[in-house]
mmCIF file of C-alpha atoms in Angstrom:
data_model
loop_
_atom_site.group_PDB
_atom_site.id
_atom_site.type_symbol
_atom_site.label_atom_id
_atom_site.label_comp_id
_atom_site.label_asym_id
_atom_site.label_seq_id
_atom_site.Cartn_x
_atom_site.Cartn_y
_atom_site.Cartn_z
ATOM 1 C CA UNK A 28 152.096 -8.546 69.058
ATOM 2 C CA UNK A 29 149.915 -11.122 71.089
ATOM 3 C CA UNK A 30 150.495 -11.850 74.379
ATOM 4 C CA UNK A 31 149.892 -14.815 76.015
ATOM 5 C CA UNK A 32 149.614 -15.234 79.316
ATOM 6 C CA UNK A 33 150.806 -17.883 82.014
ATOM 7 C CA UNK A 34 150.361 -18.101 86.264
ATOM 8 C CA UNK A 35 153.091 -17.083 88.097
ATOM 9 C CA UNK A 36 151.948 -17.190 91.763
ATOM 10 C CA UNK A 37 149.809 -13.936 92.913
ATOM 11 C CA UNK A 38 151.392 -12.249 89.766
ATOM 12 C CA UNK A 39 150.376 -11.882 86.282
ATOM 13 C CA UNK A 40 152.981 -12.769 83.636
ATOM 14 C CA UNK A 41 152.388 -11.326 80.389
ATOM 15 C CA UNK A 42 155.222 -12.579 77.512
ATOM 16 C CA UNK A 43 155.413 -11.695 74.149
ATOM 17 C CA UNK A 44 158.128 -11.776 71.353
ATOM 18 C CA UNK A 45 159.429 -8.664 69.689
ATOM 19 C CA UNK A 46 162.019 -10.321 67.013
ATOM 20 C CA UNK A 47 164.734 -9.635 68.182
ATOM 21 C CA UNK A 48 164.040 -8.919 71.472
ATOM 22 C CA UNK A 49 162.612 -10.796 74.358
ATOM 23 C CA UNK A 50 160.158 -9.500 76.171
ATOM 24 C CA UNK A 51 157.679 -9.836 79.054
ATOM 25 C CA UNK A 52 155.066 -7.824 81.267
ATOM 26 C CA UNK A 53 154.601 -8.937 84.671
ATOM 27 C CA UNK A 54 151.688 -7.149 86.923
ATOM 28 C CA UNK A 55 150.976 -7.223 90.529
ATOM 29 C CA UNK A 56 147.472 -8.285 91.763
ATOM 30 C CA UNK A 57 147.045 -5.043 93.050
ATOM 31 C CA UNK A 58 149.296 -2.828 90.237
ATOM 32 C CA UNK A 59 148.638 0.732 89.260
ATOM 33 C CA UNK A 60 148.050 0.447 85.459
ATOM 34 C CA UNK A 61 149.176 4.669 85.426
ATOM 35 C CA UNK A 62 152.749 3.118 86.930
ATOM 36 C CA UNK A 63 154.959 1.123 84.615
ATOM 37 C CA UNK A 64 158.190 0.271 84.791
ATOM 38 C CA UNK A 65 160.954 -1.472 82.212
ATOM 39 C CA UNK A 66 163.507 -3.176 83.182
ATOM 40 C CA UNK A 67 165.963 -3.832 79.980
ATOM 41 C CA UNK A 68 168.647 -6.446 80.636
ATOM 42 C CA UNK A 69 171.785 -7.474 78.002
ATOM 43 C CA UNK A 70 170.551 -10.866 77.886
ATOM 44 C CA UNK A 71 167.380 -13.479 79.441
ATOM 45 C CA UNK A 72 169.204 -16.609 80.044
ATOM 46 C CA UNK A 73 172.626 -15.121 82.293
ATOM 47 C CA UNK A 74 171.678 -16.237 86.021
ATOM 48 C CA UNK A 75 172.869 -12.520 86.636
ATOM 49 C CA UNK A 76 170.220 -10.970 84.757
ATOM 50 C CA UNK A 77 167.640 -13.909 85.512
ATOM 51 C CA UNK A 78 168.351 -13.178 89.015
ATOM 52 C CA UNK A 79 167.841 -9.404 88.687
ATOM 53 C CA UNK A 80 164.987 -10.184 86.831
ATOM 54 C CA UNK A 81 163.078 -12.240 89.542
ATOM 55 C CA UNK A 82 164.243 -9.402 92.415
ATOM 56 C CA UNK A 83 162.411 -7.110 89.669
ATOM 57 C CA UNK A 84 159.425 -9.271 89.903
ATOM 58 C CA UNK A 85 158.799 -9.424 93.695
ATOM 59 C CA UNK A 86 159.861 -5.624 93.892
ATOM 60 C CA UNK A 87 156.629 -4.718 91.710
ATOM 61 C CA UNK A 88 154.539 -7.206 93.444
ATOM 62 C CA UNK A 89 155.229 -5.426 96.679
ATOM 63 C CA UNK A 90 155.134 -2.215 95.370
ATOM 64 C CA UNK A 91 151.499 -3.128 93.600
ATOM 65 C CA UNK A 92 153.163 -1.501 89.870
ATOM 66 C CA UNK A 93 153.516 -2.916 86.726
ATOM 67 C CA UNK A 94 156.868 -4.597 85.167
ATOM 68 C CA UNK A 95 157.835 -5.010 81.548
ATOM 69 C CA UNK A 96 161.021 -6.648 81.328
ATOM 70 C CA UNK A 97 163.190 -6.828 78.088
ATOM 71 C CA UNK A 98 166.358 -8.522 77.248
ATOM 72 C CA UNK A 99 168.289 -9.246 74.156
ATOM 73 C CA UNK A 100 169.014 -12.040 72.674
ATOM 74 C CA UNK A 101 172.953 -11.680 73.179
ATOM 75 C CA UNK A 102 175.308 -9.959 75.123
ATOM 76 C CA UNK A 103 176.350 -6.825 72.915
ATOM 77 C CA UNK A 104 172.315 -6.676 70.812
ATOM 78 C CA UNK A 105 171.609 -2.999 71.356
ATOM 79 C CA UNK A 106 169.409 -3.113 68.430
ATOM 80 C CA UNK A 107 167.700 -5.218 70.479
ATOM 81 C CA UNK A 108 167.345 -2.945 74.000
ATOM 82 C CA UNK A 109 167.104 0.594 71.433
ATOM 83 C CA UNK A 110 163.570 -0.959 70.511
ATOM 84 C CA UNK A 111 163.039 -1.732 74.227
ATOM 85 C CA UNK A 112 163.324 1.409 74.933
ATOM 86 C CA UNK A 113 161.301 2.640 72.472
ATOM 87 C CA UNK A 114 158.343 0.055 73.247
ATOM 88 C CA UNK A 115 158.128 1.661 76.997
ATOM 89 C CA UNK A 116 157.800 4.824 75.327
ATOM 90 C CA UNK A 117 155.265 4.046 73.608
ATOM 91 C CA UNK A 118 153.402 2.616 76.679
ATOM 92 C CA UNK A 119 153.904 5.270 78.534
ATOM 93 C CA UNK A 120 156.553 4.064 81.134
ATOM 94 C CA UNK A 121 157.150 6.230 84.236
ATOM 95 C CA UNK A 122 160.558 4.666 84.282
ATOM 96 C CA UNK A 123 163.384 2.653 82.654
ATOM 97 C CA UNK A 124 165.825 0.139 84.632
ATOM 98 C CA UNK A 125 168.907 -0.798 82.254
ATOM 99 C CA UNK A 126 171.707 -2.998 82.160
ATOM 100 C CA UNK A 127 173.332 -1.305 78.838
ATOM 101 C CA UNK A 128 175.057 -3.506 76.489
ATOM 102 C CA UNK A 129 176.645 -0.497 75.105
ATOM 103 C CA UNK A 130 176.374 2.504 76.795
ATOM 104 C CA UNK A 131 177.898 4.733 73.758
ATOM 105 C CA UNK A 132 175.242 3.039 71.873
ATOM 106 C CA UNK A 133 172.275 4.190 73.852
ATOM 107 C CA UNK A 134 172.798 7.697 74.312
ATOM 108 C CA UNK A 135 170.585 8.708 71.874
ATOM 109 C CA UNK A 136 167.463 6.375 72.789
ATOM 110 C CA UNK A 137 167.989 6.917 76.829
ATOM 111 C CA UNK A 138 168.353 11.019 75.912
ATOM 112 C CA UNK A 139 164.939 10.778 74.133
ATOM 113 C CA UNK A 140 163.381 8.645 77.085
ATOM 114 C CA UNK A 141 164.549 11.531 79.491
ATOM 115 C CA UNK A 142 163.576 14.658 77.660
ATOM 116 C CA UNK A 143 159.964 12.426 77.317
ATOM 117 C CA UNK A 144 160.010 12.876 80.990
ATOM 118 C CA UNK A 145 161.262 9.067 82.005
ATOM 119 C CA UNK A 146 163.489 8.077 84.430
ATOM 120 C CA UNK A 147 166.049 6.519 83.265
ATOM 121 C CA UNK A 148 168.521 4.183 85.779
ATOM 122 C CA UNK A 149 171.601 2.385 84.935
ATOM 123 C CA UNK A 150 172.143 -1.051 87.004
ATOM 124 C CA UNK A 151 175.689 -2.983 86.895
ATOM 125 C CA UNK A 152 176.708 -0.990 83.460
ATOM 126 C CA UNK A 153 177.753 2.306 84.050
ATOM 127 C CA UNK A 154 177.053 5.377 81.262
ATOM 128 C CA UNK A 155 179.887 7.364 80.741
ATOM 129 C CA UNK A 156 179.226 10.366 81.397
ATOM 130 C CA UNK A 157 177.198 9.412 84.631
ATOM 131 C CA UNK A 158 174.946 11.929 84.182
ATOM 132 C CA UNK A 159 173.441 10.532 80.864
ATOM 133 C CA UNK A 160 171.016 8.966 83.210
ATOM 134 C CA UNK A 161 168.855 10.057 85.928
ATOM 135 C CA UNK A 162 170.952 7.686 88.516
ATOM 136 C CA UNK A 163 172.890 4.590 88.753
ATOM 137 C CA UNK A 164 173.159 1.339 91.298
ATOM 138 C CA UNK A 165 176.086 -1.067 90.337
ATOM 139 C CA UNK A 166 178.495 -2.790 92.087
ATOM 140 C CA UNK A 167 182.072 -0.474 92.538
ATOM 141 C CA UNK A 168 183.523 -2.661 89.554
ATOM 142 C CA UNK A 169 187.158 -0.700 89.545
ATOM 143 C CA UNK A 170 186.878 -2.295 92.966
ATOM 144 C CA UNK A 171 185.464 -5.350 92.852
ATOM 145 C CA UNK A 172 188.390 -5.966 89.974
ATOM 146 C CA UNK A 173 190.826 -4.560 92.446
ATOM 147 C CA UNK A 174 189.727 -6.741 95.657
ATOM 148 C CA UNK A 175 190.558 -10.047 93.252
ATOM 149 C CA UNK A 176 193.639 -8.560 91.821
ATOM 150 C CA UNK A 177 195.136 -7.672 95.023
ATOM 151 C CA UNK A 178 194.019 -11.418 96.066
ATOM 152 C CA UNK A 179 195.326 -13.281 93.481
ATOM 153 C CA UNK A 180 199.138 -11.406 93.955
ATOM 154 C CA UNK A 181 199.021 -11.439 97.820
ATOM 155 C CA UNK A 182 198.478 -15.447 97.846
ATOM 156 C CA UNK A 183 200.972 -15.906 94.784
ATOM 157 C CA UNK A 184 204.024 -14.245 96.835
ATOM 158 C CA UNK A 185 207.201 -13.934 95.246
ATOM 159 C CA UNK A 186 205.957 -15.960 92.414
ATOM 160 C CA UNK A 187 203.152 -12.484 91.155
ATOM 161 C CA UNK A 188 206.291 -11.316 89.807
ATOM 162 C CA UNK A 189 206.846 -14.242 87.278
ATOM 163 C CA UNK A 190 202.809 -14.515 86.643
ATOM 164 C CA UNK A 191 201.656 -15.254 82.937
ATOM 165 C CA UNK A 192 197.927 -13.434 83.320
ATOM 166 C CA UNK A 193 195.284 -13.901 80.657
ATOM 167 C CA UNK A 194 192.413 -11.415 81.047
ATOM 168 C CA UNK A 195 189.354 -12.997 79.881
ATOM 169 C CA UNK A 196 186.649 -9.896 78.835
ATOM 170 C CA UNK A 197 183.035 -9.652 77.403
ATOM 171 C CA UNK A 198 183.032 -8.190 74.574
ATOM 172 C CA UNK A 199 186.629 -6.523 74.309
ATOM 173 C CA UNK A 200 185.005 -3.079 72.996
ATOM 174 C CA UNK A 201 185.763 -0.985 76.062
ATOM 175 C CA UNK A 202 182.107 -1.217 77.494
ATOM 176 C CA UNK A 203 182.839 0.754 80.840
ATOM 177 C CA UNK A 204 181.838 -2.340 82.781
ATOM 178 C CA UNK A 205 184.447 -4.215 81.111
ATOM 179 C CA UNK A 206 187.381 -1.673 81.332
ATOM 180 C CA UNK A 207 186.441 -1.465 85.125
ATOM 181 C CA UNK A 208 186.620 -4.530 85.726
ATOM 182 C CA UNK A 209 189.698 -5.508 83.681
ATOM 183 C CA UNK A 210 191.381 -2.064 84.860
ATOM 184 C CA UNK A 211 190.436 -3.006 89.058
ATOM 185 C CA UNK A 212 192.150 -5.981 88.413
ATOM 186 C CA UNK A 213 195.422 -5.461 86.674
ATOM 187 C CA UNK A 214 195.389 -2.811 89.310
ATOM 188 C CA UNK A 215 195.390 -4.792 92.067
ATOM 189 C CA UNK A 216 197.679 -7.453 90.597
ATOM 190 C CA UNK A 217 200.496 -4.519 90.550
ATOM 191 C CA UNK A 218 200.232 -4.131 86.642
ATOM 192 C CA UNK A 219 200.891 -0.234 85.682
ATOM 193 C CA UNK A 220 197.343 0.228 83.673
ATOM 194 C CA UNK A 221 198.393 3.540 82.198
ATOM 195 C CA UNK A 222 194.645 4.119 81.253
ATOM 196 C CA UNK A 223 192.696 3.538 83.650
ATOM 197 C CA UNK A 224 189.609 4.410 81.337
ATOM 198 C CA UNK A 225 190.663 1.965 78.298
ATOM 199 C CA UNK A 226 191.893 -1.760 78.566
ATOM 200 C CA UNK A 227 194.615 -3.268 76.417
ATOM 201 C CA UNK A 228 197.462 -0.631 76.851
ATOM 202 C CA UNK A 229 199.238 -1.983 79.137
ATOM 203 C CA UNK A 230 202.705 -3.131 78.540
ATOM 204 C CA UNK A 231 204.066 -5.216 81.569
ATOM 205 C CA UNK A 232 205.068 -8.650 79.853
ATOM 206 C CA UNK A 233 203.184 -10.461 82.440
ATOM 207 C CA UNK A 234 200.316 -10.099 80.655
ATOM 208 C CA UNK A 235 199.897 -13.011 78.095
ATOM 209 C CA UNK A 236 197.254 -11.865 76.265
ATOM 210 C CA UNK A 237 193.368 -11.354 76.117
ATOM 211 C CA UNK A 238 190.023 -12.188 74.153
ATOM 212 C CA UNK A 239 186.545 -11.834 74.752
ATOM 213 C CA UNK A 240 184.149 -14.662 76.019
ATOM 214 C CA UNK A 241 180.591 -12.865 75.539
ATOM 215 C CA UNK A 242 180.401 -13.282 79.027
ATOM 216 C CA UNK A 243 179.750 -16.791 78.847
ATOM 217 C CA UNK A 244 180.369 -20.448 79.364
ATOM 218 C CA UNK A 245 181.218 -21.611 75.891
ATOM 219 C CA UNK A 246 183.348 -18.112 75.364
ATOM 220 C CA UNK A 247 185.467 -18.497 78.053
ATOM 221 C CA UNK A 248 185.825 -21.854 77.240
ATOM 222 C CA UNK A 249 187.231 -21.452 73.597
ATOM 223 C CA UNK A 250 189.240 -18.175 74.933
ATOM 224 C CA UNK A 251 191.101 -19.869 77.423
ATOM 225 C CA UNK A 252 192.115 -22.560 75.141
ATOM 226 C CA UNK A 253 192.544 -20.274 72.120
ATOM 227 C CA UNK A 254 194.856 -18.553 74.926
ATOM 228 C CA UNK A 255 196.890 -21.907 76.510
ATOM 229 C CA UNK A 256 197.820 -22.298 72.839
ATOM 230 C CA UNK A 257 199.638 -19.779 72.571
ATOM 231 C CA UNK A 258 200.969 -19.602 75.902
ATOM 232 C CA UNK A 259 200.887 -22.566 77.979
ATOM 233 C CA UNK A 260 202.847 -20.663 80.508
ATOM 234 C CA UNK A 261 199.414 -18.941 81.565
ATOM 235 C CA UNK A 262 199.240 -19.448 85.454
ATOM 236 C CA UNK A 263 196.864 -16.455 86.127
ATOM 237 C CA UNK A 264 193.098 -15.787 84.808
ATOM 238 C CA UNK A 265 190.585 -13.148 85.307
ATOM 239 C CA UNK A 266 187.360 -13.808 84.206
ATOM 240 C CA UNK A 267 184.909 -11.139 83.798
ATOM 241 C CA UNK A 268 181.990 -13.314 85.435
ATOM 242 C CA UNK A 269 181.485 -16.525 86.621
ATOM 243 C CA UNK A 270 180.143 -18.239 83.548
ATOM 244 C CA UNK A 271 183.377 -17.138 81.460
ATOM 245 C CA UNK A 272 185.667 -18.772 84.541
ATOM 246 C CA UNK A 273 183.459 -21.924 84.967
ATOM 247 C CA UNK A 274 184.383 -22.448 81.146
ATOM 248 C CA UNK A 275 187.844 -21.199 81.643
ATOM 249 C CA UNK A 276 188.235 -23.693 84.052
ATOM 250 C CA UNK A 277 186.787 -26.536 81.818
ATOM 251 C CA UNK A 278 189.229 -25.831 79.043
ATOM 252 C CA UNK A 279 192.115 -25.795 81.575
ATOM 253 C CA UNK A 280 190.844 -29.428 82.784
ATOM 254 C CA UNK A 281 190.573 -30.685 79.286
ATOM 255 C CA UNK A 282 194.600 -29.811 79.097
ATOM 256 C CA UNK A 283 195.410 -31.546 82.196
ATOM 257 C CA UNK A 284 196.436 -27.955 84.114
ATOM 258 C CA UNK A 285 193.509 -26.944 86.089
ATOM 259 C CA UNK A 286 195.815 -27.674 89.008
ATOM 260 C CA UNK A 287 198.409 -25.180 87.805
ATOM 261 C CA UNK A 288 196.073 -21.932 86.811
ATOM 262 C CA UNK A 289 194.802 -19.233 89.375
ATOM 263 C CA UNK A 290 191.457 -18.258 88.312
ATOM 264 C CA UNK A 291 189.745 -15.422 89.546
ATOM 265 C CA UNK A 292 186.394 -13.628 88.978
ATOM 266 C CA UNK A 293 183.337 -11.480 89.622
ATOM 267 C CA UNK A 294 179.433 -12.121 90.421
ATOM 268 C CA UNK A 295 178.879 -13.835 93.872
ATOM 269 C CA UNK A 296 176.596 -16.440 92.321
ATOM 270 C CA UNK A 297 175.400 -19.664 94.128
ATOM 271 C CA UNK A 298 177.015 -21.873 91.423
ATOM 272 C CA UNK A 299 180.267 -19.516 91.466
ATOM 273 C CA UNK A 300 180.371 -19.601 95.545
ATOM 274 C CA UNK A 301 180.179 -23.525 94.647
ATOM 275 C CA UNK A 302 182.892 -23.704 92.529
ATOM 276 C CA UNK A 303 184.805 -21.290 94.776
ATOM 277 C CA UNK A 304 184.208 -23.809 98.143
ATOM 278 C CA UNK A 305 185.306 -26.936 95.205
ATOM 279 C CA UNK A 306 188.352 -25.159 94.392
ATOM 280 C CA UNK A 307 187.531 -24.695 91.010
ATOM 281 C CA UNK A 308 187.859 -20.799 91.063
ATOM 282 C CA UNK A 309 189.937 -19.592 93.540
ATOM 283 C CA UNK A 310 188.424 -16.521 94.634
ATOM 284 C CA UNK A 311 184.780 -14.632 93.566
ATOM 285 C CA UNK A 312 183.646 -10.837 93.966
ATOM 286 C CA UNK A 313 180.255 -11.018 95.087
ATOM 287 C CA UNK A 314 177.573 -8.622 93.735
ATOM 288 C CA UNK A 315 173.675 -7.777 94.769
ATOM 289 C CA UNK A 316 171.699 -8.022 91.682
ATOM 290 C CA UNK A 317 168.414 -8.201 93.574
ATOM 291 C CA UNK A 318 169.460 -5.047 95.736
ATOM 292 C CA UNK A 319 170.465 -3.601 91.957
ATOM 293 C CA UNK A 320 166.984 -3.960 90.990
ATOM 294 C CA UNK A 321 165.094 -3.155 93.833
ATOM 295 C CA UNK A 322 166.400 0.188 94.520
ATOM 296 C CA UNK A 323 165.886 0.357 90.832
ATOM 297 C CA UNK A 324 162.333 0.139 91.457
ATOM 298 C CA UNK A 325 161.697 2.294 94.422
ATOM 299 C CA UNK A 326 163.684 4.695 92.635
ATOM 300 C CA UNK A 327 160.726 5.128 90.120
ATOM 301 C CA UNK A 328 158.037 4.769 92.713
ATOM 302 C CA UNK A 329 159.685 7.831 94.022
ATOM 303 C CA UNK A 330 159.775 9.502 90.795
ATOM 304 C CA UNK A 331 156.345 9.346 90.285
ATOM 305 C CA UNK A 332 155.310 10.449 94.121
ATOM 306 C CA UNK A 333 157.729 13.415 94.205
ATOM 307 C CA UNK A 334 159.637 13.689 91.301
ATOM 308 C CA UNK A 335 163.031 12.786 92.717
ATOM 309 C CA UNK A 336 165.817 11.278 91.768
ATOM 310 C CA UNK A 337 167.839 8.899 93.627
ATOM 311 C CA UNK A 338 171.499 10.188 95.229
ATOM 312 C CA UNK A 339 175.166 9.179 94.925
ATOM 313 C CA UNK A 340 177.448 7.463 97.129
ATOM 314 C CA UNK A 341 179.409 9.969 98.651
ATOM 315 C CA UNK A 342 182.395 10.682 96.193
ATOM 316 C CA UNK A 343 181.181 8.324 93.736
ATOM 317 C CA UNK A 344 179.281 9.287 90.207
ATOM 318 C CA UNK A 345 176.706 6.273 91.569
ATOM 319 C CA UNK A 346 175.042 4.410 94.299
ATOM 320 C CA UNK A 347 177.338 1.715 95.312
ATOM 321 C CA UNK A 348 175.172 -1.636 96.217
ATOM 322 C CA UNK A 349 178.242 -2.826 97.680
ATOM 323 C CA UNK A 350 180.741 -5.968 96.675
ATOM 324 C CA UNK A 351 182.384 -8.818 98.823
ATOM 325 C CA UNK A 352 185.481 -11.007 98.115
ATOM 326 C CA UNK A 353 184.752 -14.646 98.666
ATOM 327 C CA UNK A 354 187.317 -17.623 99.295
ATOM 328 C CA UNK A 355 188.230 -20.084 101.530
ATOM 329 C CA UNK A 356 192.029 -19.076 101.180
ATOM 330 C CA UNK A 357 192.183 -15.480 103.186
ATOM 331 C CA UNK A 358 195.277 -13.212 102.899
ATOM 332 C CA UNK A 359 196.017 -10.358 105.494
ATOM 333 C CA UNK A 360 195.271 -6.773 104.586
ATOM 334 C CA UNK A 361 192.331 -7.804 102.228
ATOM 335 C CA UNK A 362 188.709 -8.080 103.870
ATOM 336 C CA UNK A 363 187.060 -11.682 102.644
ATOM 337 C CA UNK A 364 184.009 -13.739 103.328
ATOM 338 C CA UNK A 365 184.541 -17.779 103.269
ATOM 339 C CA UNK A 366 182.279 -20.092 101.132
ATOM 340 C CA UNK A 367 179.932 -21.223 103.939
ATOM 341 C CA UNK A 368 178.925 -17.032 104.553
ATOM 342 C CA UNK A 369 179.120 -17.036 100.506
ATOM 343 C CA UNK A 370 176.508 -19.603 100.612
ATOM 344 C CA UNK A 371 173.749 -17.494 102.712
ATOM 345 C CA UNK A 372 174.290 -14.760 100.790
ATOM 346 C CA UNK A 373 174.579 -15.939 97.311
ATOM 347 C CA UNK A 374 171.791 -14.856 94.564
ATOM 348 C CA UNK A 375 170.831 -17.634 91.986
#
């Protein structure tokens, strides 16, 4: 491997291609080369992860350690963040910040990292069990699901009980962040969910049917029109993030029926808060990705000062970095922000 490196500000960028993975090394002016920390990411291009990224970056800066971040090349390549792992390993990383593609899949790799004596911290994705890491800061993503759910039913009235809903997922292979998600909102929306720990076994006719977008633009583009096809009665959407709805929303204009669909999602994005205020999407649960990462961070600063790991919400399995429902069309009973508050507090 040969690095190369490139300015970025007072920081130290350090990029180098592991086929298949992306990676990169960023280190503070000031960094303590005995203190290194991964950050591991699903993919390098989502404005999510970019965003998380960048939080990453100023975290370490201000923190004077080192950062190598990782990312596969596609939503769902845990080939991709196994050999991430393995790479901070072998440099000797105090700890490990991941986003996991597929938790099931990682066990084995993040076990190894902690019996080496790394911290290991899940942010967004969830492991299941919990404990298979050292700690975890995500958004509450039964409720964030739940908050847009209940939204999209209040402001239907009467009509919910008619609705045509077409879930639009990552993947589709029960990756907990998925299944909460998908779960918080049929929830919400008054669907019985049966399992709350597994999507797709549900039975209420409302729902029209389902596929997975990848998580991005062109997926949820080809999903929702895939989905129209076969029922052009579809009046209700969840998306599992914004780049899935903004192409959700592009398929549905392409038809003629953008007018006619409810869409509904999850990030908090500057472009999604846009497209909320536009009336493109009509309602967004926004998340802290920089927060995410940050905590992340100080969490392994910790580590190496005292050995201690960072603490739950109280009566959750994780540290909750908190969620907000954005749109301009407020309901009573459910807490909102409008698009102009959106717009301060957006990431992105």
């Amino acid at each position: 491997m040969e690095p190369t490196n490139r300015a970025f500000g007072r920081a130290r960028w350090i990029c180098a291609l592991l086929a298949p993975l992306v990676a990169g090394c960023v280190t503070g002016p000031e960094a303590d080369g005995n203190l290194i920390v991964g950050l591991v990411t699903k993919t390098e291009d989502n404005p999510f992860f970019v965003t998380m990224r960048e939080g990453a970056v100023e975290r370490t800066e201000e923190l004077g350690v080192e950062l190598r971040a990782f990312a596969g090349r596609f939503d769902g390549d845990t080939d991709a963040q196994v050999r991430a792992i393995e790479s901070l390993l072998a440099a000797d990383a105090t700890g490990i910040l991941i986003t996991p593609s597929d938790p099931v899949a990682l066990l084995d790799a993040v076990g190894r990292a902690r019996r080496s004596g790394v911290l290991v911290i899940a942010l967004d994705t969830p492991f299941d069990p919990a404990d298979a890491v050292d700690g975890t800061f995500a958004t509450d993503n039964f409720r964030a699901g739940e908050l847009i759910g209940m939204w999209a039913r209040t402001s239907m009235g009467a009509s919910a009980a008619g609705a045509r809903i077409a879930t639009l997922d990552g993947a589709g292979t029960q990756v907990t962040v998925e299944v909460l998600r998908n779960q918080g909102f049929l929830k919400g929306f008054g669907i019985d969910i049966k399992d709350p720990g597994r999507m797709y076994d549900e039975d209420d006719p409302r729902i029209a049917g389902h596929a997975a977008t990848m998580g991005t633009e062109e997926g949820g583009r080809a999903a929702m029109a895939r989905l129209m096809r076969d029922d052009p009665a579809i009046n209700v959407v969840y998306a599992i993030n914004e780049p899935a709805a903004a192409g959700a929303y592009e398929a549905l204009r392409g038809l003629g029926v953008e007018d006619d669909v409810l869409i509904v999602t999850i990030d908090g994005g500057c472009e999604g808060v846009g497209s909320v205020a536009a009336g493109d999407i009509e309602a967004t649960a926004m998340q802290h990705p920089v927060r995410m990462a940050s905590l992340g961070i100080e969490a392994v600063v910790e580590y190496a000062r005292t050995g201690g790991t960072p603490g739950n919400t109280p009566g959750l399995d994780f540290h909750d970095t908190g969620v907000a429902l954005v749109t301009d069309e407020p309901v009573p009973g459910i807490p909102s922000i409008g698009t102009e508050r959106g717009m301060n507090e957006c990431w992105g």
